[in-house]
PDB file of C-alpha atoms and ligand atoms in Angstrom:
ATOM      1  CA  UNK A   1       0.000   0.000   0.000  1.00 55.00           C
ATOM      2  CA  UNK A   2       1.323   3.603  -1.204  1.00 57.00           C
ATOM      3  CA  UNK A   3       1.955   5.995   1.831  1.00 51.00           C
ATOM      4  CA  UNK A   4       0.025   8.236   0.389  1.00 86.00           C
ATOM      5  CA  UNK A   5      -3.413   6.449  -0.072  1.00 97.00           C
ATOM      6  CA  UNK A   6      -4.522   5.768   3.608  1.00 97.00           C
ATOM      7  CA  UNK A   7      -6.260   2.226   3.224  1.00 98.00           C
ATOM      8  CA  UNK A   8     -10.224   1.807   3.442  1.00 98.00           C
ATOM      9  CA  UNK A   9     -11.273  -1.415   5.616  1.00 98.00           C
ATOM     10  CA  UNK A  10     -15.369  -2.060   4.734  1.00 98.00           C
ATOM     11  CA  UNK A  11     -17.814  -4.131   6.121  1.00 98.00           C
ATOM     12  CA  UNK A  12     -20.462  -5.378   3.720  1.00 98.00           C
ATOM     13  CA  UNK A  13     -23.155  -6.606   6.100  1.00 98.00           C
ATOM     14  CA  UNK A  14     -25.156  -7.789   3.142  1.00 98.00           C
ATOM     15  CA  UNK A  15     -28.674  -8.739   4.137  1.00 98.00           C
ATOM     16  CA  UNK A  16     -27.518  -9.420   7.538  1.00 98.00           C
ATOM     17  CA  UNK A  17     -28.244  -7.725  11.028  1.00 98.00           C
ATOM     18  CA  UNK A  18     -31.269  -6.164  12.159  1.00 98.00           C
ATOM     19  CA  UNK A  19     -30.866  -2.939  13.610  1.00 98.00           C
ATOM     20  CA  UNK A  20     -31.159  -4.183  17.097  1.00 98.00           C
ATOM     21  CA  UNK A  21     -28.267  -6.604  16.451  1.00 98.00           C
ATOM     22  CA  UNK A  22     -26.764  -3.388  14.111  1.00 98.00           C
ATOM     23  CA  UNK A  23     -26.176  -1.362  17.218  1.00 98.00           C
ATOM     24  CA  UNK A  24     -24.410  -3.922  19.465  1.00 98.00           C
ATOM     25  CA  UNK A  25     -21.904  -4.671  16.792  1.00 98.00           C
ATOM     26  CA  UNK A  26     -20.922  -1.110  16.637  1.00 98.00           C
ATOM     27  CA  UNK A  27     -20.533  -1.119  19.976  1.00 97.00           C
ATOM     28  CA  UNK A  28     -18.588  -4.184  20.449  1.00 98.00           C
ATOM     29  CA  UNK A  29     -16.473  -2.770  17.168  1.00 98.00           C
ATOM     30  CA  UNK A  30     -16.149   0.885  19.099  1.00 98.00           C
ATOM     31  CA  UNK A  31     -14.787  -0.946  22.232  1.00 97.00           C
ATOM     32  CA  UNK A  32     -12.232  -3.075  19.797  1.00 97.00           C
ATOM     33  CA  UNK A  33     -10.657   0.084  17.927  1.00 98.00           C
ATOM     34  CA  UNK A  34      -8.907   3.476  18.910  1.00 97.00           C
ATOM     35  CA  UNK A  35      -7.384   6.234  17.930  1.00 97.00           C
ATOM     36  CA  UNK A  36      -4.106   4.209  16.106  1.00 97.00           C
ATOM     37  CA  UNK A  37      -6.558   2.377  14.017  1.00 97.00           C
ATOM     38  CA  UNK A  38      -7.953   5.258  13.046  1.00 98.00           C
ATOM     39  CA  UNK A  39      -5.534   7.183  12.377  1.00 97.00           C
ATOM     40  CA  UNK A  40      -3.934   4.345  10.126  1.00 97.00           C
ATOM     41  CA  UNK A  41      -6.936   3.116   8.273  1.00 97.00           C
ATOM     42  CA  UNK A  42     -10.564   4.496   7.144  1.00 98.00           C
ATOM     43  CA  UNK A  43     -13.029   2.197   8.287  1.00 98.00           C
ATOM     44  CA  UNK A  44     -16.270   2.220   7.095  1.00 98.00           C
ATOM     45  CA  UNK A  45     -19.400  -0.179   7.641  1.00 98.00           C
ATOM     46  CA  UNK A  46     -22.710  -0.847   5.200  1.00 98.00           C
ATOM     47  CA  UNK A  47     -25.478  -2.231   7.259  1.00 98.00           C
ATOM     48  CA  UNK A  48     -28.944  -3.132   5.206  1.00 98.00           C
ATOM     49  CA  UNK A  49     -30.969   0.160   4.674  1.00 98.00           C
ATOM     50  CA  UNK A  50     -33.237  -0.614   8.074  1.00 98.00           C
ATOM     51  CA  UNK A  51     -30.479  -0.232   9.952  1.00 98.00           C
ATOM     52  CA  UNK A  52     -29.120   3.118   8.255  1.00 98.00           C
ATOM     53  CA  UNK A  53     -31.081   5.641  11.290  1.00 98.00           C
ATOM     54  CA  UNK A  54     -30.293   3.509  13.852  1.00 98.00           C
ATOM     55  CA  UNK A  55     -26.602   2.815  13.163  1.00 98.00           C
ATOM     56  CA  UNK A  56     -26.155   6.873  12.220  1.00 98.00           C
ATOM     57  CA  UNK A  57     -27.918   7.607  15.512  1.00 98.00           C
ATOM     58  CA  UNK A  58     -24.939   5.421  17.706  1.00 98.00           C
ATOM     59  CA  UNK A  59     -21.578   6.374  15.231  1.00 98.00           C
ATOM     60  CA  UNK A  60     -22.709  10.116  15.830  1.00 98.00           C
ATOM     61  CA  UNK A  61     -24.086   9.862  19.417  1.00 98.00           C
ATOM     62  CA  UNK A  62     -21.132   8.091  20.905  1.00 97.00           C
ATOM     63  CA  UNK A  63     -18.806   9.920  18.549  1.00 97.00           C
ATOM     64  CA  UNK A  64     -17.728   7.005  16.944  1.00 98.00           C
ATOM     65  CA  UNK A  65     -15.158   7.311  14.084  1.00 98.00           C
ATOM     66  CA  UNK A  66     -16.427   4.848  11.853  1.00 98.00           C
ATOM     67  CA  UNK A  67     -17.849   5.828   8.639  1.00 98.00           C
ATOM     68  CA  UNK A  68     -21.316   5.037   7.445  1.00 98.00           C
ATOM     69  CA  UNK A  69     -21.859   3.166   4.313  1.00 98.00           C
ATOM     70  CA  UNK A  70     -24.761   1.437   2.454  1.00 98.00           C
ATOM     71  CA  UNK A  71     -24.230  -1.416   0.337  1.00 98.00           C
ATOM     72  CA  UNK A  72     -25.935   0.273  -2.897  1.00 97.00           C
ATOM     73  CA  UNK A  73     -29.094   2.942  -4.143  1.00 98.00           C
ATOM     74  CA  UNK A  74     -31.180   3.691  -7.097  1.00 98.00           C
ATOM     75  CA  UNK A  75     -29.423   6.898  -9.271  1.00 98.00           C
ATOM     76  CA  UNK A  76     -33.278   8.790  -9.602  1.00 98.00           C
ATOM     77  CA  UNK A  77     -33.685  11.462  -7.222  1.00 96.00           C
ATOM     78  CA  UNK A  78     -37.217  10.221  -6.546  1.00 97.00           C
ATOM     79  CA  UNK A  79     -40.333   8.832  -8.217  1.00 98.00           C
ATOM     80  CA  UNK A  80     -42.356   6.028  -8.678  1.00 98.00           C
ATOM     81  CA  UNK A  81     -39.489   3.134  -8.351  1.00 98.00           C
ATOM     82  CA  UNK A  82     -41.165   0.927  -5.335  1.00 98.00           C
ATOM     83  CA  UNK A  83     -38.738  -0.373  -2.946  1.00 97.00           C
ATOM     84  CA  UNK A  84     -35.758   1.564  -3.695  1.00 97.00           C
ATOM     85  CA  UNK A  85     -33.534   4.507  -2.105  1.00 98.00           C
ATOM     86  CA  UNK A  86     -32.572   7.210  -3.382  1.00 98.00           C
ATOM     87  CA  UNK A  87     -28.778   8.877  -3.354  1.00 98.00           C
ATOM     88  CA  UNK A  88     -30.341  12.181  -1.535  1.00 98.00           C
ATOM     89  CA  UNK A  89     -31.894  10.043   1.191  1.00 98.00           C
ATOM     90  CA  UNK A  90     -28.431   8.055   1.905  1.00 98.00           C
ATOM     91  CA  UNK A  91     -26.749  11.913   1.892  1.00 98.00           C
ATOM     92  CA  UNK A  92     -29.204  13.011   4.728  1.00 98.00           C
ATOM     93  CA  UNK A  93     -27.994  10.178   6.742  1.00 98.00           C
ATOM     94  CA  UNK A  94     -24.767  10.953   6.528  1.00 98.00           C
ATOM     95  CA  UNK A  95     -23.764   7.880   4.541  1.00 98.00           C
ATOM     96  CA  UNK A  96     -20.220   8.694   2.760  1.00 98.00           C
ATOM     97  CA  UNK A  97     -19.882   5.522   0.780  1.00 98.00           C
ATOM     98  CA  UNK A  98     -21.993   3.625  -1.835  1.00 98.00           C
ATOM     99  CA  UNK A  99     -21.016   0.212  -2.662  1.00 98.00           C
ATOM    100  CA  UNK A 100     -22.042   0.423  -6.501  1.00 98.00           C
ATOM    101  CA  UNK A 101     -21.758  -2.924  -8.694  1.00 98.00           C
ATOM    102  CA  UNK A 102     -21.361  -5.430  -6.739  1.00 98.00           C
ATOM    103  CA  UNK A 103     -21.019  -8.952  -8.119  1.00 96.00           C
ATOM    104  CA  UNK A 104     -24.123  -9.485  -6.435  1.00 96.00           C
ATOM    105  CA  UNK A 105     -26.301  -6.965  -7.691  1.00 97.00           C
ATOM    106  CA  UNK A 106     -24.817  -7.844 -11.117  1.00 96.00           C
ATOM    107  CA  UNK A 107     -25.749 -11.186 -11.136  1.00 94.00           C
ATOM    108  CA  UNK A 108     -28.866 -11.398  -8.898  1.00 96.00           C
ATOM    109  CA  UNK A 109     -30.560  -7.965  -9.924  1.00 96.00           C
ATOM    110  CA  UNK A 110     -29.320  -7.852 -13.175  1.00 95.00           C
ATOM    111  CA  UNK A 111     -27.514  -4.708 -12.220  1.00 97.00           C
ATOM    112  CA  UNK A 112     -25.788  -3.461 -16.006  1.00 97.00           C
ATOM    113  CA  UNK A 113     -22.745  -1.350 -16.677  1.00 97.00           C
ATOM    114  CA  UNK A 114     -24.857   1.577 -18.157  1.00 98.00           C
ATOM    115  CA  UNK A 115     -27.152   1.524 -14.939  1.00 98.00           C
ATOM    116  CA  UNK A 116     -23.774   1.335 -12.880  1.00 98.00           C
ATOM    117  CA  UNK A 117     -22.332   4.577 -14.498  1.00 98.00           C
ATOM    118  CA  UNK A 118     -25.561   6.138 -13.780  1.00 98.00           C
ATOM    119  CA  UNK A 119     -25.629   5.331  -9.821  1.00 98.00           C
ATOM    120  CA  UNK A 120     -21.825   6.196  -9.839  1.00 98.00           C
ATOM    121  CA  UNK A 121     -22.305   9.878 -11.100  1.00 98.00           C
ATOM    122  CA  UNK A 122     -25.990   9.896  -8.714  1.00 98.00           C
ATOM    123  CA  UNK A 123     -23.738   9.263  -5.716  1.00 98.00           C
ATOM    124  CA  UNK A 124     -20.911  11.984  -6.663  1.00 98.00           C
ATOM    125  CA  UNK A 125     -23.239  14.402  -7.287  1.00 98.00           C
ATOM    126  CA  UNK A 126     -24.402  14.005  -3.616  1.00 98.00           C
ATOM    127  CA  UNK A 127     -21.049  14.494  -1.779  1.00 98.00           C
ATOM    128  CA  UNK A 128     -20.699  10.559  -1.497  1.00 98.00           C
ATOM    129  CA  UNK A 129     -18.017   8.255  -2.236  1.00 98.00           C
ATOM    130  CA  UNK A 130     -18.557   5.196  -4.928  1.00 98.00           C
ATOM    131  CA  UNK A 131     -17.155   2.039  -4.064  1.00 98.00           C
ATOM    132  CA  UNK A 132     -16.816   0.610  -8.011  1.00 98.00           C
ATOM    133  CA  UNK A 133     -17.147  -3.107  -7.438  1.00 98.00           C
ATOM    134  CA  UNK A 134     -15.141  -4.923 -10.416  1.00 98.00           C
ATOM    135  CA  UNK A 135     -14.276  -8.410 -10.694  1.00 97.00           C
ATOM    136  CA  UNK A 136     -13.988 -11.839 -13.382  1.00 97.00           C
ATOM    137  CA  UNK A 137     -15.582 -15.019 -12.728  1.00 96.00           C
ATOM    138  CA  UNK A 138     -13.912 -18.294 -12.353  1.00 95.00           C
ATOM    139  CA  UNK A 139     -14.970 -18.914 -16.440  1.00 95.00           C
ATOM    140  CA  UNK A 140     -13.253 -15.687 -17.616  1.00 96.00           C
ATOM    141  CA  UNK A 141     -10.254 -16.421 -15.049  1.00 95.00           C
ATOM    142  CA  UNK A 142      -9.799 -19.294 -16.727  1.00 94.00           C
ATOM    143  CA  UNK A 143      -9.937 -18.260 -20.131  1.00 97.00           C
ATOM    144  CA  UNK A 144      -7.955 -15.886 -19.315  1.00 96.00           C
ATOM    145  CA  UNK A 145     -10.014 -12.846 -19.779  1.00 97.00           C
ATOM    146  CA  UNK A 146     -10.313 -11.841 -16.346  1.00 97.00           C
ATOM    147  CA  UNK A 147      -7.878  -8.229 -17.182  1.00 98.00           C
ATOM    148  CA  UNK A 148     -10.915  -7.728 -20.662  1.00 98.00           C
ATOM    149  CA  UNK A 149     -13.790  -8.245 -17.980  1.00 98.00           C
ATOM    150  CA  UNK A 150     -12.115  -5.072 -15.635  1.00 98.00           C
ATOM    151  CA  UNK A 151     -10.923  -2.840 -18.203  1.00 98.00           C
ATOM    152  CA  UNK A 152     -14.662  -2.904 -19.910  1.00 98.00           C
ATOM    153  CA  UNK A 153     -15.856  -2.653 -16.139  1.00 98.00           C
ATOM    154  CA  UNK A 154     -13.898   0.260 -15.229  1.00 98.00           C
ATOM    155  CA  UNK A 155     -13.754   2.084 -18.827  1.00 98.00           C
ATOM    156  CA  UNK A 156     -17.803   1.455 -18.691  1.00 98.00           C
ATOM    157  CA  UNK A 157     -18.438   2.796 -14.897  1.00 98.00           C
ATOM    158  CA  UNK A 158     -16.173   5.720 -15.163  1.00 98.00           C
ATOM    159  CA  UNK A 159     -17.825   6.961 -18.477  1.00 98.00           C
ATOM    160  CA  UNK A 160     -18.253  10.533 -18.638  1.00 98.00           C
ATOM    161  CA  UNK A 161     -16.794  11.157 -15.402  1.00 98.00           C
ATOM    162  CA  UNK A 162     -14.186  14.120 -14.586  1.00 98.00           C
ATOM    163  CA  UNK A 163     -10.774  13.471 -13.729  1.00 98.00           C
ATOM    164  CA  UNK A 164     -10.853  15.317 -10.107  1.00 97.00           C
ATOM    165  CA  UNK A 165     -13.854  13.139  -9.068  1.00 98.00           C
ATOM    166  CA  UNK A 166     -13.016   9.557 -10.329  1.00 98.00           C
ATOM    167  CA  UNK A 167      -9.662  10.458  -8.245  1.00 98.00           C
ATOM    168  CA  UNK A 168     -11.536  10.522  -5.327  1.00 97.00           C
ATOM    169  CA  UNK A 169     -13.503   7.328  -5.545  1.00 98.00           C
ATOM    170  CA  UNK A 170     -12.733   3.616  -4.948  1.00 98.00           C
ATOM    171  CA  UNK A 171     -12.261   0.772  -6.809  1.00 98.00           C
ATOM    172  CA  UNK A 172     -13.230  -2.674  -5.008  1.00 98.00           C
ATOM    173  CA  UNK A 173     -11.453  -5.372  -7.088  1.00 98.00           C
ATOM    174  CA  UNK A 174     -13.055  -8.913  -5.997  1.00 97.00           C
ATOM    175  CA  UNK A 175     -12.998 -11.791  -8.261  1.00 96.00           C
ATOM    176  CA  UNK A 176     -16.525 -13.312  -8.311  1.00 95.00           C
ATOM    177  CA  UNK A 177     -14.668 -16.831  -7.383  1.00 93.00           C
ATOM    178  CA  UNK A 178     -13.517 -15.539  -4.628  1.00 93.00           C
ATOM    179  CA  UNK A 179     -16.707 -14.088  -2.729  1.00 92.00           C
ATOM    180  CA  UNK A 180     -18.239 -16.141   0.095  1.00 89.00           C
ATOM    181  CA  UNK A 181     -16.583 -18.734  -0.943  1.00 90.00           C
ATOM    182  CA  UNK A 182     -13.186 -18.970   1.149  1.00 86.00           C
ATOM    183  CA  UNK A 183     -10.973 -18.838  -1.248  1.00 87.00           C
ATOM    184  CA  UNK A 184      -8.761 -15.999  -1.868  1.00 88.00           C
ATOM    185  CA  UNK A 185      -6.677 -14.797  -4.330  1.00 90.00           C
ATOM    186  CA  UNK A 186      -2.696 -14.943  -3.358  1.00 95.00           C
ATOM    187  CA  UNK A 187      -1.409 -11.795  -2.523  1.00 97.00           C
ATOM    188  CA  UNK A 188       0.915 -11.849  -5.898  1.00 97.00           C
ATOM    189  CA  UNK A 189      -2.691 -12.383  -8.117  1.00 96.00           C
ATOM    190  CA  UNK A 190      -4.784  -9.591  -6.023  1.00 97.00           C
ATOM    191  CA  UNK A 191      -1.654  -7.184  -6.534  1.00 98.00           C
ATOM    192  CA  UNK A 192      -1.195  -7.618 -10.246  1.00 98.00           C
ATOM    193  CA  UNK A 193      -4.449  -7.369 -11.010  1.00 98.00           C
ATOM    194  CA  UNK A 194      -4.602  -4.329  -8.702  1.00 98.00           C
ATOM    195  CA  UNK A 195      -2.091  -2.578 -10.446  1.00 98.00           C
ATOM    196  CA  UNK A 196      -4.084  -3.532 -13.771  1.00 98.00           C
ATOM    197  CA  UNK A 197      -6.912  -1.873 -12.819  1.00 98.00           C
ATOM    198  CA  UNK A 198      -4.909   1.150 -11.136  1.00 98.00           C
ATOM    199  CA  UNK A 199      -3.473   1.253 -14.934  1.00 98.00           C
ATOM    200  CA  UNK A 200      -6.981   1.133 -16.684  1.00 98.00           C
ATOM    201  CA  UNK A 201      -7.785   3.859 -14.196  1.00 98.00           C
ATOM    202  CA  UNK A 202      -4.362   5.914 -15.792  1.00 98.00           C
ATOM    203  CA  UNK A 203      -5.499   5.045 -19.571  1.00 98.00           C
ATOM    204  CA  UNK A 204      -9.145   6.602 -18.537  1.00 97.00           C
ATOM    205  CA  UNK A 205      -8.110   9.700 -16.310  1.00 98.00           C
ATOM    206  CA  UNK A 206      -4.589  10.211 -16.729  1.00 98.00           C
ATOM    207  CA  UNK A 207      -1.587   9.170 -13.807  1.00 97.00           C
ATOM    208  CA  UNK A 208      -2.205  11.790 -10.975  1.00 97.00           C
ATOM    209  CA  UNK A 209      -5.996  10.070 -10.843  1.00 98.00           C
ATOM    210  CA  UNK A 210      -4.864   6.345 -10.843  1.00 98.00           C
ATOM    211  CA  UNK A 211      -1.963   7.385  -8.744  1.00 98.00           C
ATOM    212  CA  UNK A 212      -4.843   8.713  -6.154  1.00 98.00           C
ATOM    213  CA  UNK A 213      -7.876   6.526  -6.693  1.00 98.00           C
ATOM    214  CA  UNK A 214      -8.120   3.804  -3.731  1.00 98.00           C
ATOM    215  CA  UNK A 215      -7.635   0.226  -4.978  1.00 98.00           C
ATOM    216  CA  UNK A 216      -9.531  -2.382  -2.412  1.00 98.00           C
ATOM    217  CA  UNK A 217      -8.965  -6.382  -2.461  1.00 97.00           C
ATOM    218  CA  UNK A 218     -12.534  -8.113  -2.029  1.00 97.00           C
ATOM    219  CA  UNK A 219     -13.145 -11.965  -1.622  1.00 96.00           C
ATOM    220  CA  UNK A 220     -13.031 -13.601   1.338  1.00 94.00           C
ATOM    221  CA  UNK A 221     -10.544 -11.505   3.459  1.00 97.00           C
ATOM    222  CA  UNK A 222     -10.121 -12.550   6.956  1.00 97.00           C
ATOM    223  CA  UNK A 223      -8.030 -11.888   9.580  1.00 97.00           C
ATOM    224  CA  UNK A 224      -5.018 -14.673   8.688  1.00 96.00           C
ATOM    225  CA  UNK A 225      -4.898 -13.028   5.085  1.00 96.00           C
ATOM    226  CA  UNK A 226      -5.599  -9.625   6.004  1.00 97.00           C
ATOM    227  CA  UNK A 227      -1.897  -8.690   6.260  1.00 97.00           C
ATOM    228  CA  UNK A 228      -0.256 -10.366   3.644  1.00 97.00           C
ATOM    229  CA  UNK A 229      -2.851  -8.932   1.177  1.00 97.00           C
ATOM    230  CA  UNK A 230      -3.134  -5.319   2.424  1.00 97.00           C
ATOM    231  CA  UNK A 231       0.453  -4.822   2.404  1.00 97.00           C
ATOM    232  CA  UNK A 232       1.005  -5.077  -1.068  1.00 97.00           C
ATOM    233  CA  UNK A 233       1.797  -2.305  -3.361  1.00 97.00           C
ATOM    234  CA  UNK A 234      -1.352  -1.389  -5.106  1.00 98.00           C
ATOM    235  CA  UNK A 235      -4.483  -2.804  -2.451  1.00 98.00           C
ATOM    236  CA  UNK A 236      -5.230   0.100  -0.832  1.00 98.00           C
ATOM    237  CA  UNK A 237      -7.671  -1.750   1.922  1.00 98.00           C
ATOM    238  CA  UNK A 238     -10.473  -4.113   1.639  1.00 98.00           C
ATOM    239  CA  UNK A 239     -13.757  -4.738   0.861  1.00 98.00           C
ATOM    240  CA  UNK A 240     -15.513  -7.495   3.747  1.00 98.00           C
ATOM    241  CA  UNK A 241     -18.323  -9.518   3.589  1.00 97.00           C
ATOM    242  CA  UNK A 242     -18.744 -12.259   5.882  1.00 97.00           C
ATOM    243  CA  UNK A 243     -15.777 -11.979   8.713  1.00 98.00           C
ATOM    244  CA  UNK A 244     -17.258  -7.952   9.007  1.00 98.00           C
ATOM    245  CA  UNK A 245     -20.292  -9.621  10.779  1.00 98.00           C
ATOM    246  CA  UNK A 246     -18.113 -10.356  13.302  1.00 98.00           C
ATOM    247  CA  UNK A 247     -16.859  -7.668  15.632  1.00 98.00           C
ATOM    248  CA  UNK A 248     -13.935  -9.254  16.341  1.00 98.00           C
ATOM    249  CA  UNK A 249     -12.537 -10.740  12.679  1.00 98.00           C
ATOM    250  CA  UNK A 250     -13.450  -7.305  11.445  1.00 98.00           C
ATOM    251  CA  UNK A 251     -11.126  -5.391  13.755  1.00 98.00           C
ATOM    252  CA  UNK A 252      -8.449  -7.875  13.379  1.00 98.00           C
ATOM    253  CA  UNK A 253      -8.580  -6.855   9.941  1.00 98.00           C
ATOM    254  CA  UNK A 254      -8.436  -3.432  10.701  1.00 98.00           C
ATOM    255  CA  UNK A 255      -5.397  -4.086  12.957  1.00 98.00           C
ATOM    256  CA  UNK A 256      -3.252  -6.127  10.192  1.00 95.00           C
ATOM    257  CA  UNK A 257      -1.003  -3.827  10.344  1.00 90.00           C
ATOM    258  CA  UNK A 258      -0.329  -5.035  13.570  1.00 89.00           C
ATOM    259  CA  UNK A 259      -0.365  -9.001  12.756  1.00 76.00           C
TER     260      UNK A 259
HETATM  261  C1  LIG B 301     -18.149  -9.005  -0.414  1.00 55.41           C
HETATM  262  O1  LIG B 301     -19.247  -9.055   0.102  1.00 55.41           O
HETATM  263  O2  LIG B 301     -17.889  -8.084  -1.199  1.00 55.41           O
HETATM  264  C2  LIG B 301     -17.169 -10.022  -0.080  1.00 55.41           C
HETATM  265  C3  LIG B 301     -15.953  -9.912  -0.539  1.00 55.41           C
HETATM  266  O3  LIG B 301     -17.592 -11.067   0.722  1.00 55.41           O
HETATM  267  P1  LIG B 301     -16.641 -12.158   1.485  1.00 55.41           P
HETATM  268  O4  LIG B 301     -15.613 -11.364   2.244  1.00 55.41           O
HETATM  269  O5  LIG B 301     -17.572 -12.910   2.373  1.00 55.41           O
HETATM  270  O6  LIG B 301     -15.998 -12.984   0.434  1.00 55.41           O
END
């Protein structure tokens, strides 16, 4: 990880956690980190949208420094789209990062590139940040057309966006293969294809924005891999699903610096 791009841990609660259950693992996580964690590492949790008030209400209340996140939205201010959110409701929350694309909502919603630029500039335009979620499958791994499958992903969700802002967004690279299911990528794969997407990030917004733009590793980080994969050159942090329902796996992660 570059010195200059302090690292982003996030939880991705998925559709887990009421918000009774929401509130006690913030406060289990707020007894678990302090100031040096902090200080080294963003941290940022996305609870379910239920849990959004109530998790706001304890971060802000108790002065917690963890950020608040939600795991995607709809890119439409408002109107008749039943059972979405909207980007200006997640900004009145105080919600700072937007998981956009991921794997998930690709595969199970049908979530599409062109829909994925759209929520991308929607949260921007609200003061938030976009998590980009970009990754192969096993299929295109093995074909070898897992580096195709990001540039198109990144050159397609970045589309029309200015230099300045896609330099302050993140990029969550996490091969498809490798989410939920325990296996990881080694620390040599997750860097070079890191550093690939870092570079399509160069080709589409020039150096000083791909020098700048935060890089995480997603799929299946847990504490024992946390270090040897957040240490490399171009993973600037992580994107966690399942060990970030646990209060303490997540902060172990958020302490690998430590391991
Ligand atoms: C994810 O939800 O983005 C994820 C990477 O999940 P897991 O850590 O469980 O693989």
């Amino acid at each position: 990880m570059a010195a200059s791009r302090k690292p982003l841990i996030s939880g991705n609660w998925k559709m887990h956690m009421n918000h009774f259950e929401a509130i006690q693992i913030v406060q289990t996580l707020s007894y678990q980190l302090d100031e040096n964690d902090y200080g080294a590492c963003d941290v940022s949790i996305h609870p379910p949208f239920t849990d959004l008030r109530s998790v706001q209400t304890v971060l802000e209340s108790d002065r917690i420094p963890v950020l608040l996140g939600a795991q995607h939205c709809h890119f439409e201010e408002k109107g008749a789209f039943t059972g979405e959110v909207s980007p200006g409701m997640l900004e009145k929350l105080n919600v700072k990062y937007v998981i956009v694309g991921h794997s998930e909502r690709r595969e199970v919603f049908g979530e599409e590139d062109e829909m994925i630029n759209a929520k991308v500039k929607a949260v921007l335009k609200h003061s938030m940040t976009p998590i980009l979620c970009v990754g192969e499958t096993i299929e295109e791994r093995e074909a070898d057309k897992a580096q195709e499958k990001i540039q198109s992903q990144i050159q397609n969700g970045l589309k029309g966006i200015g230099k300045e802002r896609i330099s302050s967004m993140v990029i969550a690279y996490e091969p498809i293969w490798a989410i939920g299911t325990g296996m990881t990528a080694t620390p040599a794969d997750a860097q070079e294809m890191c550093a690939f997407a870092r570079g399509c990030v160069k080709d589409v917004a020039g150096n000083a924005a791909g020098d700048t733009i935060r890089i995480q590793y997603g799929g299946s980080v847990k504490p024992v891999n946390a270090a040897e994969l957040l240490t490399q050159e171009d993973i600037d942090g992580a994107l966690v699903g399942g060990a970030s329902l646990d209060a303490e796996n997540f902060s172990r992660i958020v302490k690998y610096r430590l391991h």
